[in-house]
Amino acid sequence: MKNLTTPPTPGQVVLVLQGGGALGAYHCGVYEALHDAGIEPDWVIGTSIGAINGALIAGNPPELRSQRLQEFWQKIEKPPANVNFGVWGFGNMLANLSTYTQGVPGFFETNPQAMGGLNAKLGVEHASYYSTDPLRRTLAELVDFKRLNAKAPHRAMRLTVGCVNACSGVMQYVDSRDEPLSIDHIMASGALPPAFPAVRIDGDPYWDGGLYSNTPIEAVFDDRPRHDSLIFAANVWHQSGPEPESIWEVMGRMKDIQYASRADGHIRRQKQIHRLRHTIGQLGERLSPQQRADPEVRALLAWGCSTTMHVVHLVAPRLEGEDHTKDIDFSPTGVSARREAGRADTERMIQRAPWREPTDPMKGVIEHR
């Protein structure tokens, strides 16, 4: 139920969900806190597990969204293996052994064709260690694609998912505003090789968008037309971290950098671009009406804008004992801890509401951490 005390937001509300496998349980808590505060996203953008969570949100009515998220994560939870060899690192590895050897119910299962060896010519749609057929069935059960693809004004929420062409290497964002989304689009966004197979769409094979950009926030900045926006960026990887001291720690640090490193770069670039756009607008105001009416001047002024985008950073905390296998930690304990962390972080940010504070009119992108 909408909280009538929630203050209005500065523009459209956008929820950006980073990829990260089991770490995506954090997204559930983020959405639940927004929903409970009466803040429903106008637009969800996701990659990999972020695309899956995004489809569960956009593909259901508001009163069922949290329930569908919970149903999905309950389906893919795996009780931890009851093993402990007393050596830090190996305990977690052995606890995840059944995931490596059997897969995750409702998500993925072993691919018998992979037994033919690494050089077996299986075709890009089968060249993987696992099959994601269980995920296809789960999405068909929990996502209402008719609702997701309804045309405005009947569409309740816009959804964009990122995937990368396996042949050209080009990143592609598929947007429900512009074309219908199918299960294949969601599957493609989560098709991380070599674990999962490519998904063919319109003749081309696609892989997980996280290979190219795991934090798809640039889709908001590059949108046309631009709008004032309040962007909740739910990140599950850590760009900065302590210096690793072992090979095991190096593996974890490498993964964090690999999947978290693009977001800050995108935002730095967009801060510069938006300042330039605001500068163009300011210059245009200094021109006479006759000068602004000139077709060439109008074309130049069209590069300017006055939109403001507030980026709210929400970063999943590190859990005690986690390592580089944290993204396959589908244990009930891990899923619950990350979900509760997402809820708590978002509730604190909503209570602060830093986007309500006065801002420099020349700043087009404002970050809140």
mmCIF file with all atom_site columns, N, CA and C in Angstrom, residues 237-307:
data_model
loop_
_atom_site.group_PDB
_atom_site.id
_atom_site.type_symbol
_atom_site.label_atom_id
_atom_site.label_alt_id
_atom_site.label_comp_id
_atom_site.label_asym_id
_atom_site.label_entity_id
_atom_site.label_seq_id
_atom_site.pdbx_PDB_ins_code
_atom_site.Cartn_x
_atom_site.Cartn_y
_atom_site.Cartn_z
_atom_site.occupancy
_atom_site.B_iso_or_equiv
_atom_site.pdbx_formal_charge
_atom_site.auth_seq_id
_atom_site.auth_comp_id
_atom_site.auth_asym_id
_atom_site.auth_atom_id
_atom_site.pdbx_PDB_model_num
ATOM 1   N N  . TRP A 1 237 ? 28.696 -5.669  -6.285  1.00 0.00 ? 237 TRP A N  1
ATOM 2   C CA . TRP A 1 237 ? 30.150 -5.871  -6.314  1.00 0.00 ? 237 TRP A CA 1
ATOM 3   C C  . TRP A 1 237 ? 30.833 -4.617  -5.788  1.00 0.00 ? 237 TRP A C  1
ATOM 4   N N  . HIS A 1 238 ? 32.057 -4.783  -5.275  1.00 0.00 ? 238 HIS A N  1
ATOM 5   C CA . HIS A 1 238 ? 32.774 -3.673  -4.649  1.00 0.00 ? 238 HIS A CA 1
ATOM 6   C C  . HIS A 1 238 ? 33.964 -3.250  -5.519  1.00 0.00 ? 238 HIS A C  1
ATOM 7   N N  . GLN A 1 239 ? 33.906 -2.010  -5.996  1.00 0.00 ? 239 GLN A N  1
ATOM 8   C CA . GLN A 1 239 ? 35.005 -1.522  -6.822  1.00 0.00 ? 239 GLN A CA 1
ATOM 9   C C  . GLN A 1 239 ? 36.288 -1.364  -6.013  1.00 0.00 ? 239 GLN A C  1
ATOM 10  N N  . SER A 1 240 ? 36.178 -0.916  -4.769  1.00 0.00 ? 240 SER A N  1
ATOM 11  C CA . SER A 1 240 ? 37.358 -0.775  -3.921  1.00 0.00 ? 240 SER A CA 1
ATOM 12  C C  . SER A 1 240 ? 37.343 -1.852  -2.853  1.00 0.00 ? 240 SER A C  1
ATOM 13  N N  . GLY A 1 241 ? 38.523 -2.192  -2.366  1.00 0.00 ? 241 GLY A N  1
ATOM 14  C CA . GLY A 1 241 ? 38.611 -3.231  -1.347  1.00 0.00 ? 241 GLY A CA 1
ATOM 15  C C  . GLY A 1 241 ? 40.018 -3.326  -0.793  1.00 0.00 ? 241 GLY A C  1
ATOM 16  N N  . PRO A 1 242 ? 40.201 -4.118  0.256   1.00 0.00 ? 242 PRO A N  1
ATOM 17  C CA . PRO A 1 242 ? 41.530 -4.262  0.859   1.00 0.00 ? 242 PRO A CA 1
ATOM 18  C C  . PRO A 1 242 ? 42.484 -5.011  -0.057  1.00 0.00 ? 242 PRO A C  1
ATOM 19  N N  . GLU A 1 243 ? 43.766 -4.818  0.181   1.00 0.00 ? 243 GLU A N  1
ATOM 20  C CA . GLU A 1 243 ? 44.798 -5.492  -0.606  1.00 0.00 ? 243 GLU A CA 1
ATOM 21  C C  . GLU A 1 243 ? 44.753 -7.002  -0.336  1.00 0.00 ? 243 GLU A C  1
ATOM 22  N N  . PRO A 1 244 ? 44.604 -7.816  -1.384  1.00 0.00 ? 244 PRO A N  1
ATOM 23  C CA . PRO A 1 244 ? 44.555 -9.268  -1.170  1.00 0.00 ? 244 PRO A CA 1
ATOM 24  C C  . PRO A 1 244 ? 45.940 -9.822  -0.834  1.00 0.00 ? 244 PRO A C  1
ATOM 25  N N  . GLU A 1 245 ? 45.958 -10.855 -0.005  1.00 0.00 ? 245 GLU A N  1
ATOM 26  C CA . GLU A 1 245 ? 47.235 -11.405 0.460   1.00 0.00 ? 245 GLU A CA 1
ATOM 27  C C  . GLU A 1 245 ? 47.429 -12.868 0.083   1.00 0.00 ? 245 GLU A C  1
ATOM 28  N N  . SER A 1 246 ? 46.451 -13.485 -0.545  1.00 0.00 ? 246 SER A N  1
ATOM 29  C CA . SER A 1 246 ? 46.580 -14.889 -0.944  1.00 0.00 ? 246 SER A CA 1
ATOM 30  C C  . SER A 1 246 ? 45.985 -15.066 -2.323  1.00 0.00 ? 246 SER A C  1
ATOM 31  N N  . ILE A 1 247 ? 46.259 -16.182 -2.965  1.00 0.00 ? 247 ILE A N  1
ATOM 32  C CA . ILE A 1 247 ? 45.677 -16.457 -4.278  1.00 0.00 ? 247 ILE A CA 1
ATOM 33  C C  . ILE A 1 247 ? 44.155 -16.486 -4.164  1.00 0.00 ? 247 ILE A C  1
ATOM 34  N N  . TRP A 1 248 ? 43.662 -17.082 -3.067  1.00 0.00 ? 248 TRP A N  1
ATOM 35  C CA . TRP A 1 248 ? 42.216 -17.155 -2.849  1.00 0.00 ? 248 TRP A CA 1
ATOM 36  C C  . TRP A 1 248 ? 41.602 -15.757 -2.782  1.00 0.00 ? 248 TRP A C  1
ATOM 37  N N  . GLU A 1 249 ? 42.253 -14.849 -2.057  1.00 0.00 ? 249 GLU A N  1
ATOM 38  C CA . GLU A 1 249 ? 41.756 -13.480 -1.940  1.00 0.00 ? 249 GLU A CA 1
ATOM 39  C C  . GLU A 1 249 ? 41.908 -12.730 -3.265  1.00 0.00 ? 249 GLU A C  1
ATOM 40  N N  . VAL A 1 250 ? 42.966 -13.012 -3.994  1.00 0.00 ? 250 VAL A N  1
ATOM 41  C CA . VAL A 1 250 ? 43.167 -12.394 -5.307  1.00 0.00 ? 250 VAL A CA 1
ATOM 42  C C  . VAL A 1 250 ? 42.009 -12.753 -6.235  1.00 0.00 ? 250 VAL A C  1
ATOM 43  N N  . MET A 1 251 ? 41.557 -14.006 -6.202  1.00 0.00 ? 251 MET A N  1
ATOM 44  C CA . MET A 1 251 ? 40.449 -14.437 -7.053  1.00 0.00 ? 251 MET A CA 1
ATOM 45  C C  . MET A 1 251 ? 39.187 -13.655 -6.736  1.00 0.00 ? 251 MET A C  1
ATOM 46  N N  . GLY A 1 252 ? 38.932 -13.412 -5.454  1.00 0.00 ? 252 GLY A N  1
ATOM 47  C CA . GLY A 1 252 ? 37.763 -12.632 -5.078  1.00 0.00 ? 252 GLY A CA 1
ATOM 48  C C  . GLY A 1 252 ? 37.876 -11.175 -5.480  1.00 0.00 ? 252 GLY A C  1
ATOM 49  N N  . ARG A 1 253 ? 39.060 -10.587 -5.271  1.00 0.00 ? 253 ARG A N  1
ATOM 50  C CA . ARG A 1 253 ? 39.259 -9.175  -5.612  1.00 0.00 ? 253 ARG A CA 1
ATOM 51  C C  . ARG A 1 253 ? 39.157 -8.961  -7.123  1.00 0.00 ? 253 ARG A C  1
ATOM 52  N N  . MET A 1 254 ? 39.694 -9.916  -7.884  1.00 0.00 ? 254 MET A N  1
ATOM 53  C CA . MET A 1 254 ? 39.628 -9.824  -9.340  1.00 0.00 ? 254 MET A CA 1
ATOM 54  C C  . MET A 1 254 ? 38.176 -9.784  -9.819  1.00 0.00 ? 254 MET A C  1
ATOM 55  N N  . LYS A 1 255 ? 37.336 -10.632 -9.237  1.00 0.00 ? 255 LYS A N  1
ATOM 56  C CA . LYS A 1 255 ? 35.930 -10.692 -9.631  1.00 0.00 ? 255 LYS A CA 1
ATOM 57  C C  . LYS A 1 255 ? 35.220 -9.383  -9.317  1.00 0.00 ? 255 LYS A C  1
ATOM 58  N N  . ASP A 1 256 ? 35.490 -8.831  -8.134  1.00 0.00 ? 256 ASP A N  1
ATOM 59  C CA . ASP A 1 256 ? 34.881 -7.555  -7.769  1.00 0.00 ? 256 ASP A CA 1
ATOM 60  C C  . ASP A 1 256 ? 35.229 -6.467  -8.780  1.00 0.00 ? 256 ASP A C  1
ATOM 61  N N  . ILE A 1 257 ? 36.497 -6.370  -9.128  1.00 0.00 ? 257 ILE A N  1
ATOM 62  C CA . ILE A 1 257 ? 36.929 -5.338  -10.075 1.00 0.00 ? 257 ILE A CA 1
ATOM 63  C C  . ILE A 1 257 ? 36.314 -5.573  -11.451 1.00 0.00 ? 257 ILE A C  1
ATOM 64  N N  . GLN A 1 258 ? 36.304 -6.820  -11.876 1.00 0.00 ? 258 GLN A N  1
ATOM 65  C CA . GLN A 1 258 ? 35.795 -7.163  -13.204 1.00 0.00 ? 258 GLN A CA 1
ATOM 66  C C  . GLN A 1 258 ? 34.337 -6.748  -13.378 1.00 0.00 ? 258 GLN A C  1
ATOM 67  N N  . TYR A 1 259 ? 33.526 -6.946  -12.346 1.00 0.00 ? 259 TYR A N  1
ATOM 68  C CA . TYR A 1 259 ? 32.094 -6.725  -12.495 1.00 0.00 ? 259 TYR A CA 1
ATOM 69  C C  . TYR A 1 259 ? 31.589 -5.418  -11.893 1.00 0.00 ? 259 TYR A C  1
ATOM 70  N N  . ALA A 1 260 ? 32.473 -4.630  -11.273 1.00 0.00 ? 260 ALA A N  1
ATOM 71  C CA . ALA A 1 260 ? 32.023 -3.375  -10.657 1.00 0.00 ? 260 ALA A CA 1
ATOM 72  C C  . ALA A 1 260 ? 32.671 -2.139  -11.253 1.00 0.00 ? 260 ALA A C  1
ATOM 73  N N  . SER A 1 261 ? 33.657 -2.280  -12.123 1.00 0.00 ? 261 SER A N  1
ATOM 74  C CA . SER A 1 261 ? 34.549 -1.173  -12.447 1.00 0.00 ? 261 SER A CA 1
ATOM 75  C C  . SER A 1 261 ? 33.989 -0.149  -13.427 1.00 0.00 ? 261 SER A C  1
ATOM 76  N N  . ARG A 1 262 ? 32.907 -0.412  -14.142 1.00 0.00 ? 262 ARG A N  1
ATOM 77  C CA . ARG A 1 262 ? 32.470 0.524   -15.175 1.00 0.00 ? 262 ARG A CA 1
ATOM 78  C C  . ARG A 1 262 ? 31.571 1.638   -14.659 1.00 0.00 ? 262 ARG A C  1
ATOM 79  N N  . ALA A 1 263 ? 30.860 1.410   -13.564 1.00 0.00 ? 263 ALA A N  1
ATOM 80  C CA . ALA A 1 263 ? 29.839 2.363   -13.125 1.00 0.00 ? 263 ALA A CA 1
ATOM 81  C C  . ALA A 1 263 ? 30.415 3.745   -12.857 1.00 0.00 ? 263 ALA A C  1
ATOM 82  N N  . ASP A 1 264 ? 31.483 3.830   -12.070 1.00 0.00 ? 264 ASP A N  1
ATOM 83  C CA . ASP A 1 264 ? 32.054 5.136   -11.735 1.00 0.00 ? 264 ASP A CA 1
ATOM 84  C C  . ASP A 1 264 ? 32.550 5.863   -12.972 1.00 0.00 ? 264 ASP A C  1
ATOM 85  N N  . GLY A 1 265 ? 33.115 5.123   -13.923 1.00 0.00 ? 265 GLY A N  1
ATOM 86  C CA . GLY A 1 265 ? 33.586 5.730   -15.164 1.00 0.00 ? 265 GLY A CA 1
ATOM 87  C C  . GLY A 1 265 ? 32.442 6.330   -15.958 1.00 0.00 ? 265 GLY A C  1
ATOM 88  N N  . HIS A 1 266 ? 31.312 5.613   -16.049 1.00 0.00 ? 266 HIS A N  1
ATOM 89  C CA . HIS A 1 266 ? 30.142 6.138   -16.752 1.00 0.00 ? 266 HIS A CA 1
ATOM 90  C C  . HIS A 1 266 ? 29.663 7.431   -16.092 1.00 0.00 ? 266 HIS A C  1
ATOM 91  N N  . ILE A 1 267 ? 29.618 7.435   -14.778 1.00 0.00 ? 267 ILE A N  1
ATOM 92  C CA . ILE A 1 267 ? 29.084 8.600   -14.072 1.00 0.00 ? 267 ILE A CA 1
ATOM 93  C C  . ILE A 1 267 ? 30.010 9.796   -14.218 1.00 0.00 ? 267 ILE A C  1
ATOM 94  N N  . ARG A 1 268 ? 31.323 9.566   -14.135 1.00 0.00 ? 268 ARG A N  1
ATOM 95  C CA . ARG A 1 268 ? 32.266 10.685  -14.342 1.00 0.00 ? 268 ARG A CA 1
ATOM 96  C C  . ARG A 1 268 ? 32.070 11.307  -15.716 1.00 0.00 ? 268 ARG A C  1
ATOM 97  N N  . ARG A 1 269 ? 31.940 10.463  -16.716 1.00 0.00 ? 269 ARG A N  1
ATOM 98  C CA . ARG A 1 269 ? 31.749 10.976  -18.084 1.00 0.00 ? 269 ARG A CA 1
ATOM 99  C C  . ARG A 1 269 ? 30.434 11.748  -18.184 1.00 0.00 ? 269 ARG A C  1
ATOM 100 N N  . GLN A 1 270 ? 29.380 11.220  -17.590 1.00 0.00 ? 270 GLN A N  1
ATOM 101 C CA . GLN A 1 270 ? 28.084 11.880  -17.693 1.00 0.00 ? 270 GLN A CA 1
ATOM 102 C C  . GLN A 1 270 ? 28.034 13.188  -16.917 1.00 0.00 ? 270 GLN A C  1
ATOM 103 N N  . LYS A 1 271 ? 28.792 13.282  -15.820 1.00 0.00 ? 271 LYS A N  1
ATOM 104 C CA . LYS A 1 271 ? 28.873 14.561  -15.108 1.00 0.00 ? 271 LYS A CA 1
ATOM 105 C C  . LYS A 1 271 ? 29.442 15.646  -16.020 1.00 0.00 ? 271 LYS A C  1
ATOM 106 N N  . GLN A 1 272 ? 30.478 15.281  -16.763 1.00 0.00 ? 272 GLN A N  1
ATOM 107 C CA . GLN A 1 272 ? 31.083 16.246  -17.685 1.00 0.00 ? 272 GLN A CA 1
ATOM 108 C C  . GLN A 1 272 ? 30.110 16.614  -18.805 1.00 0.00 ? 272 GLN A C  1
ATOM 109 N N  . ILE A 1 273 ? 29.459 15.612  -19.370 1.00 0.00 ? 273 ILE A N  1
ATOM 110 C CA . ILE A 1 273 ? 28.540 15.853  -20.484 1.00 0.00 ? 273 ILE A CA 1
ATOM 111 C C  . ILE A 1 273 ? 27.361 16.704  -20.033 1.00 0.00 ? 273 ILE A C  1
ATOM 112 N N  . HIS A 1 274 ? 26.801 16.386  -18.861 1.00 0.00 ? 274 HIS A N  1
ATOM 113 C CA . HIS A 1 274 ? 25.640 17.143  -18.404 1.00 0.00 ? 274 HIS A CA 1
ATOM 114 C C  . HIS A 1 274 ? 26.006 18.582  -18.051 1.00 0.00 ? 274 HIS A C  1
ATOM 115 N N  . ARG A 1 275 ? 27.205 18.802  -17.521 1.00 0.00 ? 275 ARG A N  1
ATOM 116 C CA . ARG A 1 275 ? 27.626 20.173  -17.253 1.00 0.00 ? 275 ARG A CA 1
ATOM 117 C C  . ARG A 1 275 ? 27.727 20.960  -18.569 1.00 0.00 ? 275 ARG A C  1
ATOM 118 N N  . LEU A 1 276 ? 28.251 20.311  -19.590 1.00 0.00 ? 276 LEU A N  1
ATOM 119 C CA . LEU A 1 276 ? 28.325 20.966  -20.897 1.00 0.00 ? 276 LEU A CA 1
ATOM 120 C C  . LEU A 1 276 ? 26.934 21.263  -21.440 1.00 0.00 ? 276 LEU A C  1
ATOM 121 N N  . ARG A 1 277 ? 25.997 20.329  -21.266 1.00 0.00 ? 277 ARG A N  1
ATOM 122 C CA . ARG A 1 277 ? 24.626 20.557  -21.736 1.00 0.00 ? 277 ARG A CA 1
ATOM 123 C C  . ARG A 1 277 ? 23.986 21.727  -20.994 1.00 0.00 ? 277 ARG A C  1
ATOM 124 N N  . HIS A 1 278 ? 24.217 21.790  -19.696 1.00 0.00 ? 278 HIS A N  1
ATOM 125 C CA . HIS A 1 278 ? 23.670 22.907  -18.923 1.00 0.00 ? 278 HIS A CA 1
ATOM 126 C C  . HIS A 1 278 ? 24.321 24.221  -19.348 1.00 0.00 ? 278 HIS A C  1
ATOM 127 N N  . THR A 1 279 ? 25.617 24.170  -19.665 1.00 0.00 ? 279 THR A N  1
ATOM 128 C CA . THR A 1 279 ? 26.326 25.372  -20.119 1.00 0.00 ? 279 THR A CA 1
ATOM 129 C C  . THR A 1 279 ? 25.736 25.866  -21.434 1.00 0.00 ? 279 THR A C  1
ATOM 130 N N  . ILE A 1 280 ? 25.428 24.931  -22.338 1.00 0.00 ? 280 ILE A N  1
ATOM 131 C CA . ILE A 1 280 ? 24.816 25.316  -23.618 1.00 0.00 ? 280 ILE A CA 1
ATOM 132 C C  . ILE A 1 280 ? 23.474 26.002  -23.363 1.00 0.00 ? 280 ILE A C  1
ATOM 133 N N  . GLY A 1 281 ? 22.704 25.451  -22.425 1.00 0.00 ? 281 GLY A N  1
ATOM 134 C CA . GLY A 1 281 ? 21.422 26.068  -22.096 1.00 0.00 ? 281 GLY A CA 1
ATOM 135 C C  . GLY A 1 281 ? 21.587 27.463  -21.536 1.00 0.00 ? 281 GLY A C  1
ATOM 136 N N  . GLN A 1 282 ? 22.595 27.639  -20.672 1.00 0.00 ? 282 GLN A N  1
ATOM 137 C CA . GLN A 1 282 ? 22.857 28.966  -20.100 1.00 0.00 ? 282 GLN A CA 1
ATOM 138 C C  . GLN A 1 282 ? 23.261 29.960  -21.190 1.00 0.00 ? 282 GLN A C  1
ATOM 139 N N  . LEU A 1 283 ? 24.088 29.524  -22.107 1.00 0.00 ? 283 LEU A N  1
ATOM 140 C CA . LEU A 1 283 ? 24.495 30.401  -23.212 1.00 0.00 ? 283 LEU A CA 1
ATOM 141 C C  . LEU A 1 283 ? 23.304 30.777  -24.080 1.00 0.00 ? 283 LEU A C  1
ATOM 142 N N  . GLY A 1 284 ? 22.407 29.807  -24.291 1.00 0.00 ? 284 GLY A N  1
ATOM 143 C CA . GLY A 1 284 ? 21.234 30.093  -25.110 1.00 0.00 ? 284 GLY A CA 1
ATOM 144 C C  . GLY A 1 284 ? 20.354 31.171  -24.513 1.00 0.00 ? 284 GLY A C  1
ATOM 145 N N  . GLU A 1 285 ? 20.291 31.214  -23.196 1.00 0.00 ? 285 GLU A N  1
ATOM 146 C CA . GLU A 1 285 ? 19.467 32.226  -22.536 1.00 0.00 ? 285 GLU A CA 1
ATOM 147 C C  . GLU A 1 285 ? 20.033 33.631  -22.717 1.00 0.00 ? 285 GLU A C  1
ATOM 148 N N  . ARG A 1 286 ? 21.302 33.727  -23.050 1.00 0.00 ? 286 ARG A N  1
ATOM 149 C CA . ARG A 1 286 ? 21.930 35.036  -23.242 1.00 0.00 ? 286 ARG A CA 1
ATOM 150 C C  . ARG A 1 286 ? 21.742 35.571  -24.666 1.00 0.00 ? 286 ARG A C  1
ATOM 151 N N  . LEU A 1 287 ? 21.194 34.748  -25.544 1.00 0.00 ? 287 LEU A N  1
ATOM 152 C CA . LEU A 1 287 ? 20.969 35.169  -26.921 1.00 0.00 ? 287 LEU A CA 1
ATOM 153 C C  . LEU A 1 287 ? 19.631 35.892  -27.047 1.00 0.00 ? 287 LEU A C  1
ATOM 154 N N  . SER A 1 288 ? 19.542 36.721  -28.049 1.00 0.00 ? 288 SER A N  1
ATOM 155 C CA . SER A 1 288 ? 18.290 37.422  -28.305 1.00 0.00 ? 288 SER A CA 1
ATOM 156 C C  . SER A 1 288 ? 17.296 36.453  -28.957 1.00 0.00 ? 288 SER A C  1
ATOM 157 N N  . PRO A 1 289 ? 15.999 36.759  -28.892 1.00 0.00 ? 289 PRO A N  1
ATOM 158 C CA . PRO A 1 289 ? 14.997 35.902  -29.558 1.00 0.00 ? 289 PRO A CA 1
ATOM 159 C C  . PRO A 1 289 ? 15.293 35.717  -31.037 1.00 0.00 ? 289 PRO A C  1
ATOM 160 N N  . GLN A 1 290 ? 15.797 36.765  -31.687 1.00 0.00 ? 290 GLN A N  1
ATOM 161 C CA . GLN A 1 290 ? 16.103 36.661  -33.109 1.00 0.00 ? 290 GLN A CA 1
ATOM 162 C C  . GLN A 1 290 ? 17.252 35.667  -33.345 1.00 0.00 ? 290 GLN A C  1
ATOM 163 N N  . GLN A 1 291 ? 18.269 35.727  -32.487 1.00 0.00 ? 291 GLN A N  1
ATOM 164 C CA . GLN A 1 291 ? 19.389 34.802  -32.638 1.00 0.00 ? 291 GLN A CA 1
ATOM 165 C C  . GLN A 1 291 ? 18.946 33.353  -32.382 1.00 0.00 ? 291 GLN A C  1
ATOM 166 N N  . ARG A 1 292 ? 18.107 33.149  -31.366 1.00 0.00 ? 292 ARG A N  1
ATOM 167 C CA . ARG A 1 292 ? 17.647 31.795  -31.061 1.00 0.00 ? 292 ARG A CA 1
ATOM 168 C C  . ARG A 1 292 ? 16.750 31.237  -32.157 1.00 0.00 ? 292 ARG A C  1
ATOM 169 N N  . ALA A 1 293 ? 16.132 32.126  -32.927 1.00 0.00 ? 293 ALA A N  1
ATOM 170 C CA . ALA A 1 293 ? 15.240 31.677  -34.006 1.00 0.00 ? 293 ALA A CA 1
ATOM 171 C C  . ALA A 1 293 ? 16.001 31.192  -35.222 1.00 0.00 ? 293 ALA A C  1
ATOM 172 N N  . ASP A 1 294 ? 17.285 31.522  -35.323 1.00 0.00 ? 294 ASP A N  1
ATOM 173 C CA . ASP A 1 294 ? 18.096 31.068  -36.460 1.00 0.00 ? 294 ASP A CA 1
ATOM 174 C C  . ASP A 1 294 ? 18.166 29.537  -36.466 1.00 0.00 ? 294 ASP A C  1
ATOM 175 N N  . PRO A 1 295 ? 17.882 28.871  -37.593 1.00 0.00 ? 295 PRO A N  1
ATOM 176 C CA . PRO A 1 295 ? 17.879 27.395  -37.650 1.00 0.00 ? 295 PRO A CA 1
ATOM 177 C C  . PRO A 1 295 ? 19.197 26.763  -37.196 1.00 0.00 ? 295 PRO A C  1
ATOM 178 N N  . GLU A 1 296 ? 20.314 27.347  -37.572 1.00 0.00 ? 296 GLU A N  1
ATOM 179 C CA . GLU A 1 296 ? 21.608 26.780  -37.180 1.00 0.00 ? 296 GLU A CA 1
ATOM 180 C C  . GLU A 1 296 ? 21.819 26.920  -35.672 1.00 0.00 ? 296 GLU A C  1
ATOM 181 N N  . VAL A 1 297 ? 21.407 28.057  -35.115 1.00 0.00 ? 297 VAL A N  1
ATOM 182 C CA . VAL A 1 297 ? 21.535 28.258  -33.672 1.00 0.00 ? 297 VAL A CA 1
ATOM 183 C C  . VAL A 1 297 ? 20.618 27.292  -32.930 1.00 0.00 ? 297 VAL A C  1
ATOM 184 N N  . ARG A 1 298 ? 19.399 27.118  -33.439 1.00 0.00 ? 298 ARG A N  1
ATOM 185 C CA . ARG A 1 298 ? 18.475 26.166  -32.803 1.00 0.00 ? 298 ARG A CA 1
ATOM 186 C C  . ARG A 1 298 ? 19.054 24.763  -32.780 1.00 0.00 ? 298 ARG A C  1
ATOM 187 N N  . ALA A 1 299 ? 19.716 24.374  -33.861 1.00 0.00 ? 299 ALA A N  1
ATOM 188 C CA . ALA A 1 299 ? 20.321 23.040  -33.917 1.00 0.00 ? 299 ALA A CA 1
ATOM 189 C C  . ALA A 1 299 ? 21.429 22.885  -32.879 1.00 0.00 ? 299 ALA A C  1
ATOM 190 N N  . LEU A 1 300 ? 22.212 23.941  -32.680 1.00 0.00 ? 300 LEU A N  1
ATOM 191 C CA . LEU A 1 300 ? 23.276 23.899  -31.682 1.00 0.00 ? 300 LEU A CA 1
ATOM 192 C C  . LEU A 1 300 ? 22.698 23.866  -30.262 1.00 0.00 ? 300 LEU A C  1
ATOM 193 N N  . LEU A 1 301 ? 21.655 24.689  -30.032 1.00 0.00 ? 301 LEU A N  1
ATOM 194 C CA . LEU A 1 301 ? 21.055 24.743  -28.702 1.00 0.00 ? 301 LEU A CA 1
ATOM 195 C C  . LEU A 1 301 ? 20.365 23.429  -28.329 1.00 0.00 ? 301 LEU A C  1
ATOM 196 N N  . ALA A 1 302 ? 20.010 22.640  -29.336 1.00 0.00 ? 302 ALA A N  1
ATOM 197 C CA . ALA A 1 302 ? 19.344 21.360  -29.065 1.00 0.00 ? 302 ALA A CA 1
ATOM 198 C C  . ALA A 1 302 ? 20.252 20.397  -28.311 1.00 0.00 ? 302 ALA A C  1
ATOM 199 N N  . TRP A 1 303 ? 21.570 20.652  -28.331 1.00 0.00 ? 303 TRP A N  1
ATOM 200 C CA . TRP A 1 303 ? 22.513 19.813  -27.587 1.00 0.00 ? 303 TRP A CA 1
ATOM 201 C C  . TRP A 1 303 ? 22.463 20.094  -26.091 1.00 0.00 ? 303 TRP A C  1
ATOM 202 N N  . GLY A 1 304 ? 21.843 21.184  -25.719 1.00 0.00 ? 304 GLY A N  1
ATOM 203 C CA . GLY A 1 304 ? 21.757 21.519  -24.305 1.00 0.00 ? 304 GLY A CA 1
ATOM 204 C C  . GLY A 1 304 ? 20.522 20.923  -23.655 1.00 0.00 ? 304 GLY A C  1
ATOM 205 N N  . CYS A 1 305 ? 20.511 20.893  -22.339 1.00 0.00 ? 305 CYS A N  1
ATOM 206 C CA . CYS A 1 305 ? 19.334 20.476  -21.589 1.00 0.00 ? 305 CYS A CA 1
ATOM 207 C C  . CYS A 1 305 ? 19.487 20.949  -20.151 1.00 0.00 ? 305 CYS A C  1
ATOM 208 N N  . SER A 1 306 ? 18.404 20.860  -19.403 1.00 0.00 ? 306 SER A N  1
ATOM 209 C CA . SER A 1 306 ? 18.437 21.315  -18.014 1.00 0.00 ? 306 SER A CA 1
ATOM 210 C C  . SER A 1 306 ? 18.033 20.209  -17.044 1.00 0.00 ? 306 SER A C  1
ATOM 211 N N  . THR A 1 307 ? 18.079 18.957  -17.502 1.00 0.00 ? 307 THR A N  1
ATOM 212 C CA . THR A 1 307 ? 17.651 17.858  -16.633 1.00 0.00 ? 307 THR A CA 1
ATOM 213 C C  . THR A 1 307 ? 18.659 17.629  -15.502 1.00 0.00 ? 307 THR A C  1
#
